Amino acid sequence: MTKKPSLYFSASQVTLVRLVWMTVAAILALMIIFPLLWMTSISFKTAQDAFSPTLLPAAPTFGNFTYVITEVPFVRYMANSLFVSATVTVVALFFHSMAGYALARLRFPGRELIFLAIFSTLLVSLPVIIVPLFIIVRAMGMLNTYAGIIVPSVFNAFGIFLLRQYYLSLPREIEEAAVIDGAGYWRIYWSVILPLSKPILAALAILFFLANWNAFLWPLTVASDQNLWVVQVGIANFKSEYSAAWNYMMAASTIVAIPTLVLFLIFQRQIMDSIKTSGLK
Amino acid sequence: MARVDVDNVVKRYGAVQVVHGVSTAIEDGEFVILVGPSGCGKSTLLRMIAGLEHVSGGTISIDGEVVNDVAPKDRNIAMVFQNYALYPHMTVAQNMAFSLKLAGVPRQEMQAKVENAARTLGLETLLDRFPGQLSGGQRQRVAMGRAIVRDPEVFLFDEPLSNLDAKLRVQMRAEIKALHQRLKTTTIYVTHDQVEAMTMADRIVVMRDGIIEQVGTPLDLYDAPANLFVAGFLGSPTMNFIDGRIEGGHFLNDDGISIAASGGLPEGPVTAGIRPNLVGLADKGSLFEVLVVEPTGAETQLVLQAGKTQLVALVQGRVALQPGASVGITFDPSGLHLFDRRTSTRLPQMFS
């Protein structure tokens, strides 16, 4: 890349500003990375060593990892998390894209009202509705079931909103061409709209998967059966059962962070795109 | 192939009426162009014929059958859109085959039809490409191919050349016209470009504000426009209009223009219209000042002024005039039109 000289500022000014930016960015990055480094460090330390102020463990050990994987049903928790996150992602995207398309394109009475109602739920956070939600799920007999963890997580106004906005931006003529070609609503959705939504669906899939992988409050509330615990609940449990087991907790956290890290490395571009399109953060 | 009848068709959006009882007939195999300025209702009319818009009043018939409530796919029509509306995730071949696939056409027949259409349009080498890998002209051809494979009774084109550059537009114009001459399918074509209308159409329907102003062959409309709007809309450069009056068998204007008219005209205010190519330069006649000289090589366009009257003259060859010079003007009397100032309609009387 060739460097273009700035038209407005002198070279020294540009260098100075760039230096300040880099320093600030480096400090921020360090603030975020340091706890993760500390987590990784503790996961290799023994229980006695856990609170030593050195970043590098004096006697590094894989014992914590072995313990977490063999002595606690952590693999089961991982499988639960994977199953719940993947199911929520797939089911949610299917329904969200249909809802988004209907709200963007189909004409029916009350459409705007329904959209507003869905959109307004973005303003309400989970802790606010967790008690009524729990009562409903209990009434439906879904306590301590996968359905109980999955079904309430499927509804998410954010995905519907984002997809609706995306469908509004698609040229209507493509759908009209499909109408003239003889396609009905379902065929247009399935053969034209859905393939065109691939980029935004990929972005949403990553966001949904990560959000559900890291979900804690709802799985904790709805599933007391240890066989249904997800990783986040499992990790939290180290604290109550073994109050001083920070080394185990950190080892578990490190294991849990790996899939998200891998996801990030593979889908870095899509994640950045999704953050840009959704205007998050 | 089929005849299309539009009978007293009205389109309303809520309380707003945009097409006011339009009637016209498009004969079997005819190439008809709907032309008019933006918002005149031409696209709306086309979309009603396609079945993409509900008809608020009147009837549309294709081949004698009223199709007001018939779904677009059952009207046996094909449409080419302004932005091509190709499916970006399908290859050229898949784009062209989509309608056949939905209609349940057997695979081999489908392939044969697609290949046939591709050959007609010179798309054989592009069948595996995606629309994003094609140029504007190629996309336009694919859109036409998608229409051809269905072997429809009526082709509908909605400003298909608007997104192309000037050179490609001329080329595609010729291709569409050649295609029509080969297939002889009834074609309805919407454009706001009067050059497209003049060069391509068997007949032109000129629309304004949701009504039809005039219907006729391009040269009929050019030679005998029904009113000031049609006279001004067709032809480039635009027809010159000179306000004046009929007095004592002459057309007179305050800036000294006086032209003898054949008898029988009622006295009173009129607007005279003359095409720029029928304005000639001479040593005698009304004296005008040259404002602008625009040579294009083969011909020269001059903007002339006398008092409040401004004229455009299109002269063959080159002229040695500079802005500010004075020049005499003559009018070819055979091409002069007179319009009633009140109703804007053309008076049947011609200058002799």
XYZ file of C-alpha atoms in Angstrom:
633
model
C 0.000 0.000 0.000
C 1.304 3.420 -0.835
C 0.977 6.044 1.827
C -0.808 9.138 0.679
C 0.403 12.339 2.310
C -2.392 14.111 4.176
C -3.674 17.232 2.463
C -4.527 19.057 5.648
C -1.965 18.134 8.286
C 1.807 18.050 8.431
C 3.614 14.707 8.592
C 4.654 15.232 12.216
C 1.076 15.978 13.270
C -0.145 12.828 11.549
C 2.531 10.737 13.273
C 1.704 12.244 16.657
C -2.036 11.632 16.323
C -1.390 8.104 15.126
C 0.875 7.476 18.114
C -1.778 8.679 20.551
C -4.403 6.486 18.890
C -2.141 3.456 19.011
C -1.339 4.014 22.684
C -4.983 4.406 23.664
C -5.947 1.350 21.608
C -3.135 -0.665 23.159
C -4.199 0.281 26.702
C -7.835 -0.644 25.970
C -6.770 -3.927 24.387
C -4.612 -4.740 27.402
C -7.512 -4.024 29.778
C -9.634 -6.535 27.915
C -7.004 -9.175 27.327
C -5.458 -9.141 30.806
C -8.353 -10.861 32.639
C -8.322 -13.560 29.957
C -4.598 -14.029 30.422
C -5.115 -14.205 34.178
C -7.872 -16.781 33.658
C -5.601 -18.914 31.489
C -2.771 -18.507 33.977
C -4.855 -19.644 36.963
C -6.161 -22.610 35.011
C -2.602 -23.952 34.942
C -1.903 -23.269 38.633
C -2.511 -25.497 41.614
C -5.162 -24.590 44.197
C -2.538 -23.250 46.637
C -0.901 -21.261 43.899
C -4.168 -19.793 42.520
C -3.844 -16.405 44.185
C -0.120 -15.916 43.672
C 0.509 -12.587 41.972
C 2.629 -13.974 39.141
C 1.219 -14.340 35.659
C 3.379 -17.338 34.857
C 2.512 -20.379 37.035
C 5.421 -21.551 39.204
C 4.579 -25.202 38.565
C 2.283 -25.439 35.525
C -0.168 -28.345 35.669
C -2.869 -29.860 33.507
C -4.455 -31.260 36.644
C -7.266 -28.706 36.678
C -8.310 -29.584 33.149
C -8.154 -33.293 33.870
C -10.261 -32.772 36.978
C -12.865 -30.648 35.151
C -13.229 -33.128 32.324
C -13.103 -36.360 34.320
C -14.489 -35.640 37.799
C -17.332 -33.331 36.829
C -19.796 -34.109 33.968
C -18.354 -31.164 32.105
C -18.424 -32.868 28.730
C -22.145 -33.384 29.264
C -22.515 -29.648 29.997
C -20.619 -28.841 26.819
C -22.837 -31.168 24.796
C -25.929 -29.582 26.344
C -24.668 -26.102 25.500
C -23.837 -27.130 21.971
C -27.224 -28.755 21.475
C -29.163 -25.840 22.970
C -27.184 -23.146 21.121
C -27.334 -24.906 17.762
C -31.035 -25.698 18.051
C -31.963 -22.186 19.127
C -29.886 -20.733 16.291
C -31.383 -22.899 13.558
C -34.989 -22.723 14.751
C -34.801 -19.010 15.535
C -33.330 -18.075 12.158
C -35.981 -20.086 10.337
C -38.846 -18.410 12.169
C -37.225 -14.992 12.321
C -36.634 -14.880 8.583
C -40.249 -15.840 7.939
C -41.514 -13.279 10.434
C -39.161 -10.623 9.064
C -40.278 -11.314 5.509
C -43.952 -11.247 6.438
C -43.528 -7.960 8.309
C -41.546 -6.435 5.457
C -43.541 -7.588 2.472
C -46.937 -9.148 3.137
C -49.889 -6.845 3.509
C -52.226 -7.715 6.338
C -54.213 -5.734 8.860
C -52.317 -4.836 12.024
C -48.931 -5.442 10.473
C -47.366 -2.273 11.880
C -48.925 -2.896 15.281
C -47.503 -6.414 15.406
C -44.101 -5.133 14.395
C -44.235 -2.435 17.077
C -45.269 -4.993 19.675
C -42.357 -7.239 18.723
C -39.954 -4.323 18.567
C -40.998 -3.004 21.972
C -39.841 -6.245 23.607
C -36.295 -5.105 22.824
C -36.744 -2.593 25.618
C -37.434 -5.278 28.227
C -34.533 -7.336 29.573
C -34.738 -10.947 30.690
C -34.481 -10.355 34.477
C -37.616 -8.180 34.271
C -39.779 -10.952 32.836
C -38.019 -13.969 34.265
C -40.637 -14.701 36.948
C -43.720 -14.622 34.665
C -41.737 -16.497 32.022
C -40.858 -19.162 34.594
C -44.539 -19.456 35.599
C -45.597 -19.883 31.972
C -42.923 -22.462 31.243
C -43.870 -24.366 34.421
C -47.545 -24.262 33.467
C -46.638 -25.742 30.106
C -44.813 -28.565 31.861
C -41.481 -27.645 30.373
C -39.451 -27.274 33.568
C -36.319 -29.399 33.487
C -36.611 -30.145 29.774
C -34.550 -29.103 26.784
C -37.695 -27.505 25.365
C -37.894 -25.326 28.449
C -34.377 -24.006 27.823
C -34.756 -23.726 24.066
C -38.271 -22.471 23.293
C -38.226 -19.163 25.224
C -34.784 -18.384 23.771
C -36.051 -18.743 20.220
C -38.117 -15.606 20.467
C -35.863 -12.629 19.904
C -37.070 -9.326 18.529
C -33.591 -8.343 17.446
C -33.326 -10.989 14.721
C -36.818 -10.276 13.423
C -36.114 -6.562 13.373
C -32.805 -6.924 11.557
C -34.199 -9.320 8.951
C -37.241 -7.131 8.351
C -34.981 -4.152 7.683
C -32.877 -6.288 5.351
C -35.912 -7.517 3.409
C -37.190 -3.957 3.066
C -33.932 -3.090 1.333
C -34.243 -5.898 -1.250
C -35.527 -4.668 -4.621
C -39.220 -5.472 -4.915
C -38.811 -6.131 -8.617
C -37.013 -9.410 -7.914
C -40.121 -10.652 -6.129
C -42.357 -9.304 -8.877
C -40.262 -11.146 -11.448
C -40.773 -14.303 -9.397
C -44.534 -13.646 -9.263
C -44.640 -13.387 -13.039
C -42.496 -16.528 -13.284
C -45.274 -18.281 -11.399
C -43.971 -18.418 -7.830
C -46.307 -18.160 -4.843
C -45.472 -16.673 -1.443
C -43.787 -19.810 -0.109
C -41.789 -20.385 -3.297
C -40.621 -16.757 -3.365
C -39.559 -17.033 0.265
C -37.846 -20.380 -0.127
C -36.222 -20.039 -3.578
C -35.519 -16.339 -3.820
C -35.601 -14.555 -0.460
C -33.892 -17.152 1.717
C -30.868 -17.641 -0.595
C -30.525 -13.866 -0.834
C -30.477 -13.613 2.972
C -27.406 -15.824 3.372
C -25.008 -13.048 4.443
C -27.304 -11.632 7.102
C -28.371 -15.098 8.267
C -24.707 -16.040 8.681
C -24.086 -12.933 10.743
C -27.148 -13.560 12.899
C -26.262 -17.244 13.305
C -22.933 -16.307 14.858
C -24.509 -13.743 17.160
C -27.251 -16.156 18.242
C -24.860 -19.036 18.799
C -22.517 -16.972 20.931
C -25.371 -15.421 22.905
C -26.812 -18.847 23.701
C -23.443 -20.425 24.398
C -22.886 -17.740 27.002
C -26.472 -17.784 28.330
C -26.604 -18.297 32.079
C -29.622 -16.816 33.809
C -32.428 -18.598 31.968
C -30.845 -22.074 31.847
C -30.067 -21.704 35.554
C -33.682 -20.763 36.280
C -35.467 -23.377 34.231
C -33.288 -26.463 34.669
C -32.321 -27.707 38.100
C -31.654 -31.204 36.752
C -27.878 -31.525 36.530
C -28.205 -33.545 33.307
C -29.597 -30.454 31.601
C -27.020 -27.974 32.853
C -25.221 -25.909 30.294
C -21.567 -24.913 30.659
C -22.181 -21.536 32.215
C -24.311 -23.059 34.949
C -21.704 -25.763 35.404
C -18.943 -23.211 35.881
C -20.977 -21.194 38.354
C -21.518 -24.353 40.319
C -17.837 -24.688 41.141
C -18.235 -21.640 43.275
C -21.054 -22.909 45.441
C -19.971 -26.510 45.769
C -16.277 -25.957 46.065
C -16.033 -22.462 47.346
C -12.289 -22.114 46.868
C -12.022 -23.968 43.554
C -10.913 -21.002 41.461
C -8.368 -23.086 39.645
C -11.117 -25.481 38.472
C -13.426 -22.617 37.528
C -10.741 -20.969 35.457
C -9.850 -24.244 33.738
C -13.524 -24.763 32.892
C -13.826 -21.190 31.661
C -10.788 -21.653 29.464
C -12.311 -24.777 27.926
C -15.605 -22.946 27.359
C -13.861 -20.004 25.735
C -12.168 -22.230 23.163
C -15.220 -22.869 20.897
C -16.065 -19.169 20.837
C -12.456 -18.360 20.059
C -12.418 -20.877 17.213
C -15.716 -19.489 15.929
C -14.261 -16.019 16.016
C -11.109 -16.998 14.172
C -13.061 -18.767 11.434
C -15.847 -16.252 11.030
C -13.952 -13.080 11.894
C -15.088 -11.255 8.777
C -18.755 -12.212 9.186
C -18.696 -11.215 12.848
C -17.279 -7.816 12.010
C -19.872 -7.439 9.253
C -22.676 -8.440 11.575
C -21.557 -5.912 14.147
C -21.399 -3.270 11.444
C -24.829 -4.106 9.979
C -26.524 -4.450 13.329
C -24.935 -1.331 14.750
C -24.059 -3.184 17.949
C -21.249 -1.907 20.214
C -49.591 -14.055 -29.748
C -52.601 -12.128 -28.636
C -54.513 -8.925 -28.780
C -54.642 -6.774 -25.642
C -57.675 -4.599 -24.920
C -57.610 -1.913 -22.284
C -61.107 -0.655 -21.675
C -61.816 2.371 -19.518
C -59.183 1.346 -16.981
C -58.944 3.305 -13.753
C -56.309 3.047 -11.030
C -56.769 4.496 -7.584
C -54.411 4.479 -4.618
C -56.762 5.237 -1.750
C -58.412 8.538 -2.626
C -55.850 9.438 -5.275
C -56.705 8.480 -8.826
C -53.673 8.125 -11.073
C -55.138 6.537 -14.212
C -58.410 8.053 -15.372
C -60.401 5.703 -17.577
C -57.835 4.785 -20.224
C -58.917 2.832 -23.322
C -56.746 1.457 -26.100
C -56.292 -1.725 -28.107
C -53.011 -3.419 -28.958
C -53.295 -5.619 -32.016
C -51.889 -9.106 -32.323
C -48.146 -8.945 -33.016
C -47.969 -5.190 -32.649
C -45.131 -3.269 -30.951
C -46.780 -0.522 -28.945
C -44.885 1.978 -26.820
C -46.438 3.808 -23.905
C -44.589 7.075 -23.575
C -44.963 10.108 -21.354
C -43.234 12.085 -18.622
C -42.620 10.645 -15.125
C -45.810 10.090 -13.179
C -48.073 9.979 -16.231
C -49.372 6.508 -15.333
C -47.666 4.549 -18.095
C -45.824 2.150 -15.785
C -48.927 1.731 -13.658
C -50.908 0.781 -16.752
C -48.236 -1.731 -17.764
C -48.187 -3.217 -14.261
C -51.956 -3.560 -14.366
C -51.653 -5.446 -17.662
C -48.989 -7.637 -16.023
C -51.211 -8.263 -13.017
C -48.799 -6.702 -10.532
C -51.307 -3.958 -9.708
C -54.986 -4.379 -8.996
C -57.315 -2.736 -11.547
C -59.593 -0.246 -9.741
C -62.071 0.085 -12.610
C -62.602 -1.000 -16.214
C -61.303 -4.177 -17.795
C -58.096 -5.524 -19.296
C -58.455 -8.390 -21.767
C -55.776 -10.578 -23.299
C -56.868 -12.559 -26.322
C -60.496 -11.689 -25.648
C -60.468 -12.934 -22.054
C -60.894 -10.452 -19.214
C -57.861 -10.922 -16.960
C -58.623 -8.434 -14.161
C -58.675 -11.226 -11.582
C -56.273 -13.630 -13.259
C -52.913 -14.203 -11.531
C -49.867 -12.852 -13.418
C -48.524 -16.343 -14.096
C -51.777 -17.361 -15.763
C -51.912 -14.370 -18.112
C -49.292 -15.834 -20.405
C -47.193 -12.708 -20.305
C -43.514 -12.087 -19.655
C -42.024 -8.908 -18.273
C -38.611 -7.278 -18.466
C -37.904 -4.865 -15.626
C -35.920 -1.664 -15.569
C -33.266 -3.023 -13.195
C -33.484 -6.487 -14.854
C -34.622 -8.123 -11.586
C -32.440 -11.176 -12.172
C -32.084 -13.626 -9.285
C -28.540 -12.863 -8.067
C -27.992 -16.332 -6.576
C -28.877 -18.212 -9.756
C -26.783 -18.687 -12.873
C -27.934 -17.306 -16.213
C -29.318 -20.725 -17.155
C -31.126 -21.085 -13.820
C -32.541 -17.586 -14.124
C -33.942 -18.389 -17.529
C -35.232 -21.808 -16.474
C -36.894 -20.709 -13.230
C -40.361 -20.140 -14.680
C -40.209 -23.396 -16.629
C -39.140 -25.248 -13.500
C -42.096 -23.837 -11.587
C -44.394 -24.809 -14.441
C -43.148 -28.388 -14.198
C -41.618 -28.508 -17.665
C -39.557 -31.715 -18.155
C -35.823 -31.232 -17.730
C -34.836 -31.952 -21.331
C -37.455 -29.647 -22.777
C -36.425 -26.968 -20.295
C -32.782 -27.296 -21.308
C -33.675 -27.134 -24.992
C -35.745 -23.987 -24.502
C -33.032 -22.269 -22.476
C -30.382 -23.150 -25.055
C -32.628 -21.954 -27.833
C -33.245 -18.614 -26.145
C -29.536 -18.293 -25.329
C -28.690 -18.840 -28.980
C -31.225 -16.216 -30.062
C -29.655 -13.668 -27.728
C -26.008 -14.698 -28.031
C -25.792 -15.873 -24.425
C -24.485 -19.415 -25.026
C -21.109 -18.786 -23.419
C -22.587 -17.060 -20.366
C -25.043 -19.730 -19.197
C -22.946 -20.721 -16.168
C -22.230 -17.194 -14.993
C -24.021 -15.344 -12.236
C -25.723 -11.989 -12.898
C -23.068 -10.227 -10.823
C -20.421 -11.334 -13.330
C -22.231 -9.821 -16.324
C -22.173 -6.359 -17.871
C -25.306 -4.214 -18.044
C -26.042 -5.167 -21.626
C -25.569 -8.869 -20.913
C -27.904 -8.676 -17.912
C -30.461 -6.974 -20.088
C -30.184 -9.839 -22.561
C -30.609 -12.409 -19.807
C -33.738 -10.599 -18.643
C -35.041 -10.810 -22.194
C -34.028 -14.470 -22.378
C -35.991 -15.156 -19.228
C -39.004 -13.648 -20.958
C -38.467 -15.482 -24.250
C -38.191 -19.015 -22.808
C -41.756 -18.815 -21.597
C -42.944 -18.273 -25.143
C -45.508 -15.752 -23.907
C -48.374 -14.211 -25.815
C -47.420 -10.711 -24.698
C -44.049 -9.169 -23.844
C -44.072 -6.313 -21.376
C -41.033 -4.051 -21.095
C -40.809 -1.504 -18.280
C -38.141 1.059 -19.233
C -35.670 -1.733 -19.999
C -32.913 0.497 -21.377
C -32.889 3.226 -18.738
C -29.933 1.781 -16.840
C -27.679 1.429 -19.873
C -25.209 3.963 -21.219
C -26.103 5.888 -24.357
C -24.135 3.747 -26.790
C -25.409 0.438 -25.444
C -28.936 1.807 -25.425
C -28.809 2.415 -29.175
C -27.475 -1.109 -29.705
C -30.076 -2.778 -27.475
C -32.824 -0.719 -29.111
C -31.944 -2.292 -32.436
C -31.712 -5.747 -30.851
C -35.131 -5.511 -29.238
C -36.641 -4.307 -32.489
C -34.968 -7.122 -34.440
C -36.157 -9.612 -31.843
C -39.718 -8.418 -32.243
C -39.509 -8.662 -35.992
C -38.344 -12.263 -35.643
C -40.742 -13.427 -32.926
C -43.716 -11.248 -33.890
C -44.972 -11.367 -30.307
C -47.347 -8.650 -29.147
C -45.165 -6.199 -27.230
C -46.021 -3.363 -24.865
C -43.048 -1.202 -24.000
C -42.926 1.645 -21.517
C -40.407 4.443 -21.797
C -40.052 8.141 -21.071
C -37.567 8.482 -23.904
C -39.264 9.810 -26.999
C -36.359 8.705 -29.209
C -36.973 5.081 -28.177
C -40.660 5.551 -28.875
C -40.088 7.088 -32.295
C -37.511 4.544 -33.439
C -38.999 1.299 -32.144
C -42.782 1.485 -32.093
C -45.388 0.372 -34.593
C -47.699 2.662 -32.689
C -47.131 5.106 -29.858
C -49.525 5.846 -27.014
C -48.684 9.244 -25.529
C -49.855 9.617 -21.934
C -50.015 12.529 -19.538
C -51.476 12.779 -16.026
C -53.232 9.429 -16.278
C -54.950 9.973 -19.613
C -54.057 9.126 -23.197
C -53.249 12.246 -25.196
C -52.871 10.604 -28.596
C -52.370 7.214 -30.250
C -50.818 6.691 -33.659
C -47.793 5.657 -35.682
C -44.595 7.548 -34.814
C -44.631 9.620 -37.989
C -48.359 10.374 -37.703
C -47.770 11.772 -34.249
C -44.736 13.673 -35.445
C -46.507 15.152 -38.455
C -49.916 15.746 -36.944
C -49.706 16.075 -33.160
C -53.155 16.409 -31.599
C -52.137 19.082 -29.137
C -49.317 21.204 -27.767
C -48.215 18.487 -25.323
C -47.724 15.800 -27.965
C -46.115 18.326 -30.312
C -43.639 19.329 -27.622
C -43.002 15.809 -26.320
C -42.058 14.104 -29.565
C -39.135 15.223 -31.677
C -35.672 16.395 -30.739
C -34.843 19.236 -30.498
C -38.273 20.215 -29.242
C -40.726 21.980 -31.542
C -40.607 25.793 -31.415
C -43.753 27.438 -30.103
C -44.514 31.056 -30.981
C -47.408 32.888 -29.358
C -49.293 35.193 -31.702
C -52.683 35.819 -33.280
C -54.594 35.357 -36.505
C -55.418 38.698 -38.035
C -56.579 39.326 -41.565
C -55.580 35.889 -42.769
C -52.065 36.210 -41.326
C -50.294 34.766 -38.310
C -48.814 37.806 -36.569
C -46.596 38.110 -33.550
C -45.485 41.170 -31.570
C -41.852 40.545 -32.497
C -42.436 41.101 -36.167
C -43.177 37.597 -37.406
C -45.842 37.643 -40.071
C -46.829 34.596 -42.059
C -49.633 34.380 -44.570
C -52.156 31.670 -43.671
C -54.594 29.940 -45.921
C -58.091 31.291 -45.431
C -60.836 30.168 -43.157
C -59.111 30.679 -39.807
C -61.079 32.456 -37.105
C -59.357 35.550 -35.801
C -57.892 35.408 -32.295
C -54.905 34.271 -30.246
C -53.074 31.080 -31.356
C -49.742 29.333 -30.803
C -47.749 28.423 -33.878
C -45.483 25.386 -33.779
C -42.572 24.618 -36.092
C -39.902 21.927 -35.914
C -36.351 23.320 -35.629
C -35.305 21.565 -38.846
C -37.950 23.523 -40.758
C -36.540 26.878 -39.673
C -34.218 28.121 -42.393
C -31.609 30.873 -42.545
C -31.966 33.537 -45.230
C -30.930 37.039 -46.070
C -34.501 38.249 -45.942
C -37.431 37.430 -43.653
C -37.779 38.137 -39.913
C -34.502 39.309 -38.406
C -33.222 37.348 -35.370
C -30.154 37.690 -33.166
C -27.934 34.612 -32.783
C -27.583 33.685 -29.070
C -25.867 30.284 -29.182
C -24.173 28.255 -31.927
C -23.880 24.480 -31.294
C -22.128 22.612 -34.113
C -22.431 18.789 -33.994
C -20.551 18.166 -37.228
C -23.302 17.045 -39.573
C -25.634 19.806 -38.486
C -25.617 22.997 -36.456
C -28.129 23.988 -33.820
C -28.741 27.717 -33.363
C -30.617 29.493 -30.614
C -32.108 32.711 -32.001
C -33.983 35.580 -30.448
C -36.102 38.492 -31.626
C -37.764 40.539 -28.895
C -39.410 38.016 -26.552
C -39.496 35.238 -29.157
C -36.835 32.562 -28.883
C -36.379 29.894 -31.564
C -34.159 26.885 -32.116
C -33.039 26.253 -35.687
C -31.406 23.019 -36.839
C -29.415 23.669 -39.973
C -27.709 21.021 -42.117
C -23.955 21.432 -42.440
C -21.974 24.214 -40.833
C -22.695 27.916 -40.551
C -20.263 30.766 -40.231
C -22.274 32.693 -37.649
C -21.071 34.019 -34.305
C -23.217 34.804 -31.261
C -24.471 38.379 -31.524
C -24.839 38.298 -35.305
C -28.149 39.035 -36.988
C -29.739 36.599 -39.374
C -32.950 36.393 -41.396
C -35.333 33.471 -40.803
C -37.689 31.668 -43.146
C -40.215 29.001 -42.188
C -41.051 25.970 -44.277
C -44.822 26.500 -44.466
C -45.579 22.788 -44.968
C -44.444 21.983 -41.443
C -46.230 24.763 -39.567
C -48.878 23.883 -36.988
C -51.400 26.131 -35.293
C -52.734 25.409 -31.837
C -55.744 26.875 -30.119
C -54.330 28.887 -27.209
C -57.265 28.080 -24.943
C -57.676 24.316 -25.505
C -54.115 23.560 -26.694
C -55.527 21.412 -29.505
C -54.210 21.638 -33.019
C -56.308 23.589 -35.508
C -56.945 21.608 -38.679
C -55.905 24.564 -40.781
C -52.368 24.594 -42.184
C -50.350 27.452 -43.559
C -50.064 27.464 -47.295
